Coordinates of C-alpha atoms in Angstrom, one line a residue:
Chain A
M481 CA -14.0 11.5 -2.5
N482 CA -12.8 13.6 -6.1
N483 CA -9.8 12.6 -7.7
A484 CA -8.3 15.7 -6.9
T485 CA -8.7 15.3 -3.6
K486 CA -7.7 11.7 -3.3
I487 CA -4.2 12.7 -5.4
S488 CA -3.5 15.1 -3.1
K489 CA -4.4 12.7 0.2
Y490 CA -2.4 9.8 -1.6
N491 CA 0.5 12.4 -2.5
V492 CA 0.8 13.2 1.4
I493 CA 0.6 9.4 2.6
I494 CA 3.7 8.7 -0.6
D495 CA 6.1 11.9 0.7
Q496 CA 5.7 10.5 4.3
Q497 CA 6.2 6.7 3.6
L498 CA 9.3 7.6 1.7
E499 CA 10.8 9.7 3.9
H500 CA 9.8 6.6 6.5
F501 CA 11.9 4.0 3.9
F502 CA 14.9 6.7 3.7
H503 CA 15.4 7.5 7.4
K504 CA 14.8 3.7 7.6
Q505 CA 18.1 3.3 5.0
R506 CA 20.1 5.6 7.3
V507 CA 19.7 4.6 10.6
E508 CA 19.4 0.5 9.7
G509 CA 21.1 0.4 6.4
Y510 CA 19.6 -1.2 3.0
D511 CA 17.0 -3.6 3.5
P512 CA 18.7 -7.7 3.0
F513 CA 15.8 -8.3 1.2
G514 CA 16.8 -5.2 -1.9
L515 CA 13.8 -2.8 -0.9
D516 CA 15.0 0.3 -2.2
A517 CA 13.8 4.2 -1.5
E518 CA 15.0 5.0 -4.6
I519 CA 12.8 2.8 -6.7
L520 CA 10.0 3.2 -4.7
K521 CA 10.6 6.9 -5.1
F522 CA 10.3 6.8 -9.3
W523 CA 8.2 4.3 -9.8
G524 CA 5.4 6.1 -6.6
P525 CA 3.8 8.6 -9.1
W526 CA 3.4 5.3 -11.8
I527 CA 1.9 3.5 -9.9
K528 CA 0.1 6.0 -8.3
S529 CA -1.5 7.0 -11.7
L530 CA -1.8 3.5 -12.7
Y531 CA -4.2 3.3 -9.4
L532 CA -5.3 6.2 -9.9
L533 CA -6.4 6.6 -13.5
Y534 CA -5.7 4.0 -15.8
H535 CA -7.5 0.9 -13.2
R536 CA -9.4 3.4 -10.9
C537 CA -9.4 0.9 -8.3
Q538 CA -11.8 1.0 -5.7
V539 CA -11.1 -0.7 -2.3
H540 CA -14.7 -2.5 -0.6
K541 CA -14.5 -3.7 3.5
K542 CA -11.8 -0.8 4.4
K543 CA -13.2 -1.6 8.3
N544 CA -11.9 -5.3 7.2
I545 CA -7.9 -4.0 6.9
P546 CA -6.1 -4.6 10.4
S547 CA -3.6 -2.5 11.9
H548 CA -1.4 -5.4 13.3
Q549 CA 1.3 -7.0 11.1
A550 CA -0.8 -9.9 9.0
I551 CA -0.8 -12.2 6.3
Y552 CA -2.6 -11.4 3.1
V553 CA -3.8 -13.6 0.5
A554 CA -5.2 -12.7 -2.8
N555 CA -6.2 -14.2 -6.3
H556 CA -3.8 -13.4 -8.9
S557 CA -4.9 -12.8 -12.4
G558 CA -4.0 -10.9 -15.6
Q559 CA -1.2 -12.2 -17.2
I560 CA 1.2 -9.8 -15.4
P561 CA 0.9 -8.9 -12.7
M562 CA -0.7 -5.2 -11.6
D563 CA -2.9 -7.1 -8.9
A564 CA 0.1 -7.5 -7.1
L565 CA 1.1 -3.1 -7.2
M566 CA -2.7 -2.2 -7.2
I567 CA -3.1 -4.2 -4.0
I568 CA 0.3 -3.1 -2.3
F569 CA -0.5 0.6 -3.4
S570 CA -4.0 0.6 -1.9
R571 CA -3.1 -0.9 2.0
I572 CA -0.5 2.0 1.6
V573 CA -3.1 4.8 0.7
E574 CA -6.2 3.4 1.9
A575 CA -5.6 2.3 5.5
D576 CA -4.4 3.4 8.5
P577 CA -1.4 3.0 9.2
P578 CA 0.1 2.8 5.9
V579 CA 1.9 -0.8 5.1
L580 CA 4.4 -1.8 2.4
L581 CA 3.1 -5.6 2.0
R582 CA 6.4 -7.9 1.1
T583 CA 4.9 -10.0 -1.9
M584 CA 6.0 -13.5 -2.3
V585 CA 6.9 -14.0 -6.0
D586 CA 8.2 -17.3 -7.6
Y587 CA 11.5 -18.1 -8.5
W588 CA 11.9 -17.3 -12.3
V589 CA 11.1 -13.7 -11.0
P590 CA 14.3 -12.6 -10.3
Q591 CA 16.2 -13.8 -13.5
L592 CA 14.1 -11.6 -15.5
P593 CA 16.7 -9.0 -16.6
F594 CA 16.0 -5.2 -14.9
I595 CA 12.3 -7.2 -14.1
G596 CA 13.7 -9.1 -10.7
R597 CA 15.7 -5.9 -9.6
L598 CA 12.7 -3.7 -10.8
V599 CA 10.2 -6.1 -8.4
S600 CA 12.9 -6.9 -5.1
G601 CA 13.1 -3.2 -5.4
C602 CA 9.4 -2.8 -4.4
G603 CA 9.2 -5.3 -2.0
G604 CA 8.7 -8.3 -3.7
V605 CA 10.8 -11.0 -1.9
V606 CA 11.3 -14.7 -3.6
G607 CA 8.6 -17.1 -2.1
T608 CA 10.7 -19.0 -0.4
P609 CA 9.9 -20.6 3.4
E610 CA 12.5 -19.7 4.9
N611 CA 12.6 -15.8 2.8
F612 CA 8.7 -15.8 4.5
R613 CA 9.9 -16.6 8.4
Q614 CA 12.4 -14.1 8.4
L615 CA 10.0 -11.1 6.8
I616 CA 7.7 -12.4 9.8
R617 CA 10.3 -12.1 12.5
R618 CA 10.9 -8.7 10.6
G619 CA 7.3 -7.7 11.7
E620 CA 6.5 -7.5 7.5
S621 CA 3.0 -7.7 6.5
I622 CA 3.5 -10.1 4.2
L623 CA 1.3 -10.6 0.4
V624 CA 0.8 -14.2 -1.0
F625 CA -1.3 -15.4 -3.8
P626 CA -1.4 -19.3 -3.7
E627 CA -2.7 -19.8 -7.1
G628 CA 0.7 -19.0 -8.3
V629 CA 1.7 -19.0 -11.8
K630 CA -1.3 -21.4 -13.0
G631 CA -3.8 -18.2 -11.0
I632 CA -2.1 -15.4 -13.8
T633 CA -2.2 -17.7 -16.6
K634 CA -5.2 -18.6 -16.8
T635 CA -7.2 -17.9 -20.3
I636 CA -10.5 -15.9 -20.3
F637 CA -12.9 -18.9 -20.0
Q638 CA -11.4 -19.4 -17.1
R639 CA -11.9 -16.3 -15.2
Y640 CA -12.9 -16.5 -11.4
R641 CA -12.5 -19.3 -11.5
L642 CA -9.8 -20.1 -9.1
K643 CA -6.8 -22.8 -9.4
P644 CA -5.9 -24.5 -6.3
F645 CA -4.2 -23.0 -3.1
T646 CA -1.2 -24.2 -2.3
K647 CA -0.5 -24.7 1.0
G648 CA 3.1 -23.4 2.3
F649 CA 0.9 -20.3 3.6
M650 CA -1.3 -22.0 5.9
R651 CA 1.7 -23.8 6.7
L652 CA 3.8 -20.2 7.7
A653 CA 0.5 -18.8 9.3
V654 CA -0.2 -22.0 11.7
E655 CA 3.8 -21.8 12.5
S656 CA 4.0 -17.7 12.9
K657 CA 0.2 -17.7 14.3
I658 CA -0.7 -14.4 12.0
P659 CA -4.1 -13.6 10.2
I660 CA -4.9 -14.1 7.3
V661 CA -6.5 -12.0 5.5
P662 CA -8.3 -12.5 2.3
I663 CA -8.4 -10.4 -0.6
A664 CA -10.4 -10.6 -4.1
L665 CA -9.9 -8.4 -6.8
V666 CA -12.2 -8.1 -9.4
G667 CA -11.6 -6.2 -12.8
A668 CA -7.6 -7.9 -13.6
E669 CA -9.1 -11.1 -15.6
E670 CA -10.9 -8.7 -18.2
Q671 CA -7.6 -6.7 -18.8
F672 CA -6.3 -9.6 -21.4
F673 CA -8.1 -11.7 -23.6
S674 CA -5.9 -14.6 -23.5
L675 CA -8.0 -17.3 -25.7
M676 CA -4.7 -20.2 -24.8
D677 CA -1.5 -20.9 -22.6
C678 CA 0.9 -21.1 -26.1
Q679 CA 3.2 -24.4 -23.6
F680 CA 5.5 -24.6 -27.0
L681 CA 6.5 -21.1 -27.1
A682 CA 6.8 -20.8 -23.7
K683 CA 9.2 -23.7 -22.8
L684 CA 11.5 -22.0 -26.1
L685 CA 11.5 -18.6 -24.9
D686 CA 11.6 -20.6 -21.0
L687 CA 8.6 -18.4 -19.8
P688 CA 6.3 -20.2 -17.0
A689 CA 3.2 -19.1 -19.8
F690 CA 3.0 -17.7 -23.0
P691 CA -0.5 -16.4 -23.9
L692 CA -2.2 -15.8 -26.9
T693 CA -4.3 -12.9 -27.1
P694 CA -6.7 -11.0 -30.0
S695 CA -3.9 -8.4 -29.8
F696 CA -0.6 -9.9 -28.7
P697 CA 2.0 -10.9 -30.3
L698 CA 0.0 -10.0 -33.7
L699 CA 0.2 -6.2 -32.6
G700 CA 3.8 -7.0 -31.5
L701 CA 4.4 -4.9 -27.6
G702 CA 1.8 -2.9 -28.4
G703 CA -0.9 -5.8 -28.4
A704 CA 0.6 -6.6 -24.7
L705 CA -0.4 -3.5 -22.9
P706 CA -3.4 -4.7 -20.7
M707 CA -7.0 -3.2 -20.7
P708 CA -7.9 -0.1 -18.3
T709 CA -10.3 -2.4 -16.8
K710 CA -11.5 -1.1 -13.7
Y711 CA -10.1 -3.0 -10.6
H712 CA -11.9 -3.7 -7.4
I713 CA -10.0 -4.3 -4.6
I714 CA -12.4 -6.8 -1.8
Y715 CA -10.7 -6.9 1.8
G716 CA -12.5 -9.8 4.0
S717 CA -12.3 -10.1 7.6
P718 CA -9.4 -11.7 9.5
M719 CA -9.5 -15.1 9.5
D720 CA -7.6 -16.2 12.8
F721 CA -5.6 -19.7 12.1
S722 CA -3.2 -19.9 15.7
K723 CA -4.7 -22.5 17.7
A724 CA -5.1 -25.0 14.0
P725 CA -3.6 -27.9 14.2
A726 CA -0.7 -27.6 12.1
D727 CA -1.2 -31.4 10.6
E728 CA -1.6 -32.1 6.9
V729 CA -5.5 -33.4 7.0
H730 CA -6.3 -30.0 9.3
I731 CA -3.7 -27.3 6.7
E732 CA -5.3 -28.6 3.6
R733 CA -9.0 -28.1 5.2
N734 CA -8.0 -24.2 6.5
V735 CA -6.9 -23.5 2.8
K736 CA -10.1 -25.0 1.4
L737 CA -11.7 -22.0 4.1
V738 CA -9.5 -19.8 2.9
Q739 CA -10.1 -20.4 -1.2
N740 CA -13.8 -20.4 0.2
E741 CA -13.6 -17.2 1.4
I742 CA -11.8 -15.7 -1.6
Q743 CA -14.5 -17.5 -4.0
S744 CA -17.2 -15.5 -2.1
L745 CA -15.7 -12.3 -2.5
L746 CA -15.1 -12.8 -5.6
K747 CA -19.0 -13.6 -6.3
W748 CA -19.9 -10.5 -4.4
G749 CA -17.8 -8.0 -6.1
L750 CA -18.8 -9.8 -9.5
S751 CA -22.4 -8.9 -8.7
R752 CA -22.1 -5.3 -7.8
R753 CA -20.3 -4.4 -10.7
K754 CA -21.6 -2.4 -13.1
G755 CA -19.2 -3.9 -16.4
I756 CA -15.6 -4.1 -16.6
F757 CA -14.5 -0.8 -17.4
W758 CA -16.8 1.0 -14.5
Chain B
M145 CA 48.9 -27.7 50.7
G146 CA 47.8 -29.9 48.3
A147 CA 45.0 -27.8 47.8
K148 CA 47.8 -24.5 47.0
Q149 CA 49.2 -26.5 44.9
E150 CA 46.1 -27.0 42.6
K151 CA 45.0 -23.2 42.7
R152 CA 48.7 -22.8 41.4
D153 CA 49.1 -25.2 38.7
F154 CA 46.0 -23.9 37.5
L155 CA 47.1 -20.4 37.5
V156 CA 50.7 -21.5 35.7
S157 CA 48.3 -22.8 33.3
K158 CA 46.1 -19.8 32.8
M159 CA 49.1 -17.9 32.6
R160 CA 50.4 -20.1 29.7
K161 CA 50.5 -18.6 26.9
K162 CA 48.0 -20.8 24.5
T163 CA 50.0 -22.5 21.4
I164 CA 48.5 -21.7 18.0
L165 CA 49.2 -23.4 14.9
I166 CA 48.3 -21.9 11.9
T167 CA 48.4 -23.1 8.6
G168 CA 48.5 -20.4 5.9
H169 CA 50.3 -18.0 7.9
L170 CA 52.3 -16.8 4.8
G171 CA 49.4 -15.8 2.7
H172 CA 48.2 -12.2 3.3
L173 CA 45.3 -13.2 5.4
G174 CA 47.3 -15.3 7.6
R175 CA 50.3 -12.7 7.9
Y176 CA 47.4 -10.6 9.1
L177 CA 45.9 -12.5 11.8
C178 CA 49.0 -13.5 13.0
Q179 CA 50.5 -10.1 13.6
S180 CA 47.2 -9.4 15.5
L181 CA 47.7 -12.4 17.6
E182 CA 50.9 -11.6 18.2
E183 CA 49.9 -8.0 19.6
E184 CA 47.9 -9.8 22.3
G185 CA 50.8 -11.5 23.3
R186 CA 48.8 -14.6 24.7
Y187 CA 49.6 -17.0 22.2
L188 CA 52.6 -18.5 20.5
L189 CA 52.4 -19.0 17.5
L190 CA 53.6 -22.0 14.7
G191 CA 53.0 -21.6 10.9
I192 CA 52.7 -23.9 7.8
D193 CA 52.6 -22.9 4.7
H194 CA 51.9 -24.6 0.9
D195 CA 54.2 -21.3 -0.1
Q196 CA 57.5 -22.6 1.0
Q197 CA 59.9 -19.7 -0.6
F198 CA 59.5 -17.6 2.4
S199 CA 61.7 -18.2 5.3
S200 CA 59.9 -17.5 8.3
P201 CA 61.3 -17.0 12.3
K202 CA 58.4 -19.6 12.6
Q203 CA 58.2 -23.4 11.7
K204 CA 57.6 -23.8 8.0
G205 CA 56.1 -27.3 5.9
N206 CA 53.7 -28.6 4.0
L207 CA 50.4 -30.0 4.7
L208 CA 50.9 -33.2 2.7
H209 CA 54.5 -33.7 4.4
K210 CA 54.6 -36.0 7.0
S211 CA 57.3 -33.9 8.8
I212 CA 54.8 -31.7 10.3
E213 CA 53.8 -34.6 12.1
E214 CA 57.2 -33.6 14.3
M215 CA 55.7 -30.3 15.0
F216 CA 52.4 -32.0 17.0
L217 CA 55.2 -34.2 18.6
S218 CA 57.5 -31.6 19.9
N219 CA 54.8 -28.8 20.8
S220 CA 51.7 -28.9 22.9
I221 CA 49.6 -27.4 20.7
D222 CA 46.0 -26.2 22.3
S223 CA 44.2 -25.1 18.9
V224 CA 44.8 -25.5 15.3
I225 CA 43.2 -22.6 12.5
H226 CA 43.0 -23.7 8.9
L227 CA 44.0 -21.1 6.2
D228 CA 46.4 -23.3 4.0
L229 CA 43.9 -24.1 1.5
I230 CA 44.9 -23.2 -2.3
H231 CA 42.2 -20.1 -3.7
D232 CA 44.7 -19.1 -7.1
P233 CA 41.5 -19.8 -10.2
K234 CA 44.8 -19.8 -12.4
E235 CA 45.3 -22.6 -10.3
D236 CA 46.0 -26.6 -11.9
W237 CA 42.6 -27.6 -10.6
T238 CA 44.1 -31.4 -9.6
K239 CA 46.6 -29.9 -7.8
R240 CA 44.3 -27.9 -6.2
N241 CA 41.9 -30.7 -5.0
I242 CA 44.9 -33.0 -4.3
Y243 CA 47.0 -29.8 -1.9
N244 CA 43.1 -28.7 -0.1
L245 CA 41.3 -32.0 0.2
A246 CA 44.5 -34.6 1.3
G247 CA 46.2 -31.5 3.1
T248 CA 43.2 -31.0 5.3
N249 CA 42.7 -34.9 5.8
H250 CA 46.0 -35.0 6.6
L251 CA 46.0 -32.5 9.5
L252 CA 42.4 -33.5 10.4
H253 CA 43.5 -36.8 11.6
L254 CA 46.7 -35.6 13.5
C255 CA 44.4 -32.8 15.3
S256 CA 42.3 -36.2 15.8
K257 CA 45.8 -38.2 16.6
Y258 CA 47.3 -35.6 19.0
K259 CA 43.7 -34.4 20.7
I260 CA 44.4 -30.8 19.6
K261 CA 41.0 -28.9 21.6
K262 CA 40.2 -26.3 19.1
F263 CA 40.3 -27.1 15.4
I264 CA 39.2 -23.7 14.0
F265 CA 38.5 -24.1 9.5
L266 CA 38.0 -20.5 7.5
S267 CA 35.5 -21.7 4.4
T268 CA 33.2 -19.6 2.5
A269 CA 29.9 -18.6 2.6
N270 CA 30.1 -18.8 -1.6
V271 CA 30.0 -22.4 -0.8
Y272 CA 26.4 -22.1 -0.7
G273 CA 26.3 -21.0 -4.2
P274 CA 24.3 -18.5 -6.0
S275 CA 21.0 -18.9 -7.1
P276 CA 17.3 -17.4 -7.7
K277 CA 16.0 -19.8 -6.1
N278 CA 18.0 -19.3 -3.0
P279 CA 16.8 -17.6 0.8
Q280 CA 17.8 -14.1 0.8
L281 CA 19.4 -14.7 3.8
I282 CA 20.7 -18.6 4.2
S283 CA 21.7 -20.3 7.1
E284 CA 24.0 -23.1 8.4
I285 CA 21.7 -25.8 7.4
E286 CA 20.9 -24.7 3.8
P287 CA 22.9 -27.2 1.3
L288 CA 26.4 -26.7 -0.4
L289 CA 25.5 -25.8 -4.0
A290 CA 28.1 -23.7 -5.8
T291 CA 29.4 -26.3 -7.6
A292 CA 25.4 -26.9 -9.0
Y293 CA 24.9 -23.0 -9.7
S294 CA 28.8 -22.9 -11.3
S295 CA 30.9 -24.6 -13.0
G296 CA 34.0 -23.6 -10.7
P297 CA 36.7 -26.4 -9.1
D298 CA 34.7 -27.6 -6.1
D299 CA 37.1 -28.3 -3.8
L300 CA 36.4 -25.7 -1.3
V301 CA 32.5 -27.2 -1.2
K302 CA 34.6 -30.5 -0.7
S303 CA 37.0 -29.5 1.4
D304 CA 34.0 -27.7 3.7
L305 CA 32.3 -31.5 4.3
L306 CA 35.2 -32.7 4.8
V307 CA 36.1 -30.7 7.9
S308 CA 32.0 -31.4 8.5
S309 CA 32.9 -35.1 8.6
F310 CA 35.1 -34.6 11.4
F311 CA 32.3 -33.6 14.2
W312 CA 31.2 -37.3 13.9
K313 CA 34.8 -39.1 13.2
S314 CA 36.8 -37.0 16.4
P315 CA 33.3 -35.7 18.9
Q316 CA 36.1 -34.5 20.9
L317 CA 37.7 -32.3 18.7
E318 CA 35.9 -28.6 19.0
I319 CA 35.6 -27.9 15.0
V320 CA 34.3 -24.5 13.7
I321 CA 33.7 -24.0 10.6
L322 CA 33.3 -20.1 9.6
R323 CA 31.7 -19.6 6.2
P324 CA 32.4 -15.7 6.0
C325 CA 31.1 -13.8 3.5
H326 CA 33.7 -11.6 1.2
I327 CA 36.6 -10.4 3.2
I328 CA 37.9 -6.8 2.3
G329 CA 41.4 -5.3 3.3
P330 CA 45.0 -6.2 2.8
L331 CA 44.0 -9.6 0.8
E332 CA 44.5 -10.3 -2.9
N333 CA 41.4 -12.1 -2.7
G334 CA 38.8 -12.5 -6.0
I335 CA 36.6 -9.7 -4.8
V336 CA 39.5 -7.6 -3.9
H337 CA 40.6 -8.1 -7.4
Y338 CA 37.2 -7.3 -8.8
L339 CA 36.1 -4.2 -6.4
S340 CA 39.8 -2.7 -7.4
M341 CA 39.0 -3.3 -11.2
K342 CA 38.8 0.7 -13.2
R343 CA 35.1 -0.3 -14.4
P344 CA 33.7 -3.7 -12.9
I345 CA 32.0 -6.3 -14.9
T346 CA 28.3 -6.7 -14.4
I347 CA 25.6 -8.1 -15.8
L348 CA 22.9 -5.5 -17.5
G349 CA 19.8 -6.2 -15.3
F350 CA 21.0 -7.3 -12.8
D351 CA 22.0 -6.1 -9.6
P352 CA 22.4 -8.6 -6.7
M353 CA 22.8 -7.7 -3.0
I354 CA 26.5 -8.8 -1.4
Q355 CA 27.4 -8.4 1.8
L356 CA 31.0 -7.4 3.2
I357 CA 33.3 -8.0 6.0
H358 CA 35.8 -6.2 7.1
I359 CA 39.4 -8.1 7.7
D360 CA 39.1 -6.4 11.8
D361 CA 36.1 -7.9 12.0
L362 CA 36.8 -11.6 11.0
I363 CA 40.5 -11.3 13.4
Q364 CA 37.9 -10.7 16.0
V365 CA 35.5 -13.7 14.8
F366 CA 38.9 -15.9 15.2
K367 CA 39.0 -14.7 18.8
Y368 CA 36.0 -15.6 19.8
C369 CA 36.4 -18.9 18.6
L370 CA 39.4 -19.1 20.2
N371 CA 38.9 -18.3 23.3
K372 CA 35.0 -19.2 23.7
K373 CA 33.9 -22.7 23.8
I374 CA 32.1 -23.4 20.7
K375 CA 31.9 -25.2 18.3
G376 CA 29.6 -25.7 15.1
I377 CA 29.5 -24.0 11.9
F378 CA 29.2 -20.4 12.0
N379 CA 28.2 -18.0 8.4
I380 CA 30.0 -14.6 9.3
R381 CA 28.4 -11.5 8.0
G382 CA 30.1 -7.8 7.8
P383 CA 28.0 -4.3 8.4
G384 CA 24.6 -5.4 6.5
E385 CA 23.7 -5.7 3.1
I386 CA 24.3 -3.8 0.0
S387 CA 23.5 -3.8 -3.6
L388 CA 25.7 -4.0 -6.0
H389 CA 25.3 -1.1 -8.1
R390 CA 24.9 1.0 -4.9
F391 CA 28.2 -0.3 -3.4
L392 CA 30.1 0.3 -6.6
Q393 CA 28.7 3.8 -6.5
Q394 CA 29.6 4.9 -3.3
L395 CA 32.8 3.3 -4.3
G396 CA 33.3 5.8 -6.7
K397 CA 33.7 2.9 -9.7
T398 CA 31.3 3.0 -12.5
P399 CA 30.3 -0.1 -13.5
F400 CA 30.9 -1.8 -17.3
P401 CA 27.3 -4.1 -17.7
L402 CA 27.2 -5.9 -20.2
P403 CA 24.2 -8.7 -21.1
T404 CA 24.6 -12.0 -20.1
M405 CA 25.1 -13.8 -23.0
V406 CA 27.9 -11.5 -23.8
A407 CA 29.6 -11.9 -20.3
K408 CA 29.7 -15.4 -20.9
T409 CA 31.2 -15.4 -23.8
L410 CA 33.8 -12.5 -23.6
M411 CA 34.7 -13.8 -20.0
T412 CA 35.3 -17.1 -21.3
T413 CA 37.3 -16.3 -24.2
L414 CA 39.4 -13.8 -22.2
W415 CA 39.8 -16.4 -19.6
N416 CA 41.2 -18.9 -21.9
L417 CA 43.8 -17.0 -23.9
Q418 CA 45.0 -16.2 -20.0
L419 CA 43.9 -12.5 -20.6
S420 CA 41.5 -11.7 -18.0
D421 CA 41.9 -13.0 -13.5
F422 CA 38.4 -13.1 -13.6
P423 CA 37.1 -16.6 -13.8
P424 CA 33.9 -16.9 -16.1
Y425 CA 32.3 -19.5 -13.2
E426 CA 32.1 -16.7 -11.0
L427 CA 29.4 -14.5 -13.6
P428 CA 26.3 -16.1 -11.7
Y429 CA 28.1 -14.1 -8.5
L430 CA 27.1 -11.0 -10.6
Q431 CA 23.2 -11.9 -11.0
Y432 CA 22.0 -13.4 -7.8
P433 CA 22.1 -13.4 -4.0
C434 CA 24.4 -15.5 -2.1
M435 CA 24.0 -13.9 1.6
V436 CA 24.1 -15.3 5.0
D437 CA 22.3 -15.1 8.0
D438 CA 25.2 -15.0 11.3
S439 CA 22.2 -14.6 13.9
L440 CA 23.8 -18.7 15.1
F441 CA 27.1 -16.9 15.6
R442 CA 26.0 -13.6 17.1
S443 CA 23.8 -15.8 19.9
K444 CA 26.4 -17.8 21.0
T445 CA 29.3 -14.7 21.2
P446 CA 29.0 -10.9 21.6
Y447 CA 29.7 -10.2 17.6
T448 CA 28.8 -7.4 16.6
P449 CA 30.9 -5.7 13.4
Q450 CA 32.9 -3.2 14.5
K451 CA 33.5 -1.6 10.6
G452 CA 30.8 -0.4 8.6
F453 CA 30.6 0.3 4.6
S454 CA 32.4 3.5 5.3
E455 CA 35.4 1.4 6.7
I456 CA 35.2 -1.1 4.0
I457 CA 35.6 1.5 1.1
S458 CA 38.2 3.5 2.8
C459 CA 40.3 0.0 3.3
L460 CA 39.5 -0.5 -0.8
D461 CA 41.0 2.6 -1.7
D462 CA 44.1 2.5 0.3
H463 CA 44.7 -0.9 -1.1
P464 CA 47.5 -1.3 -3.3
L465 CA 45.9 -2.7 -6.0
N466 CA 43.9 0.9 -6.1
Q467 CA 47.0 2.7 -5.7
L468 CA 48.4 1.1 -8.7
K469 CA 45.4 1.1 -10.9
S470 CA 44.7 4.9 -9.9

């Protein structure tokens, strides 16, 4: 499928989705978590351009994407959460029925002026267990990054080596009996060549991390633009933990299972890609 | 014969008007509640209020005064609705603390001593405090962290906790603690003052989701509490959630956005100079959500809010504060 065909196909899906959100807003009222059809309408075309033209996302193993409610678990990388945006967009346009994933975000995100509102407007929700449960009760599918800040702020030397996963997502998956879909995203690690995380500056600016790259902060904000690396999004087979015991030993073991699955999907993706830009 | 007498007694007791003591009956909400209950004709109302300047056909007094015990002695009170807390941010904090805490404690002891059936306490959802770490819809089991997130007076949180402590101190007393979101009506509370500003201050880059409830829906909540056999802590919300900016837009107001630091400095200075009604410690409520989940109350009663945002907006439009400013 060439880009022009893709664009027209995506436009139809996006328009239908926006109409769905506007209708929902009119009938059921506003989303209590802050999802805003107006914000989606404004940012949709930009995200589409990033998806198609800037990062030229390619989705693999689409047949694994379930049509029912699921918890999507992905690796986190790239200093800025472009990976989340691209995974969310891929789930809307690449599989039927289109689903807007609700991303669990860190506590500090809502504290950032403008960005906090933008994230919640696009479906981001602060990652508390109670928010997770409420979203599940509402029938939403959720995207989580169990590596958290440690994952996204990895340096280039640690690329594609997963940081230890937190266990919260597994506890809630067992509790809610909803399957987990592992996702590996290849390409985001190289969008910034982060040489080190300057914790001193991070603490000074009250940020969770402050990456130093060859271009940032030397070239100012221009140096903070990510490189147009090609993204490969690989969906793994859904993993069912509905019958798994909820004790800590089993939770830890099952978290490891998911982590190993994502690590092997990453290996698969890395072995198939020809270079970081194509 | 005995059975007939019993049946007659039962019917008489059923037909007897319930006696309700309302504290704070001279306040805006108290007056509205009294009027609404009186219209039903099923209740005999008594009142106590800290504001003694008004004279009322009902009894008057002060929660701290020993003479209120006479009211319990001379009347067979069925239920107490406790609204009489000092909320005025300009009031001396010591006076507020003493009145709100000692007064509530005195009232609770009297209710316990005279075996009152029901005690309904109006707290607020603001006791949970605004925080980016809050669950988006806070349930009743969450801790009350208002004073951890903003440096305002802590007497409202303490009063709520004080009433909660009577769940085990007086288990026979049916205590209901209501934590409603912002109440809109012919009142002069903080949110009505804020929304009546010509250009309400907002924090640049932040747009928290808010919940509002129309006073008529809150009155329904009181009626359910009086008539149903329920006890516990209940969050109460109105028609739903809306972002602050969108609500201001629908209200026809242009917000006045200020960066966090500027807003803090400016509002603190204006407050200290007594040039502003907006306490600076309430600024975090303009940044982060403090919204509640009312599913527990809805599961125990048939409560559904009847007033939507359009009614809330017209209520604000008709408010004397808005009329005055326009």
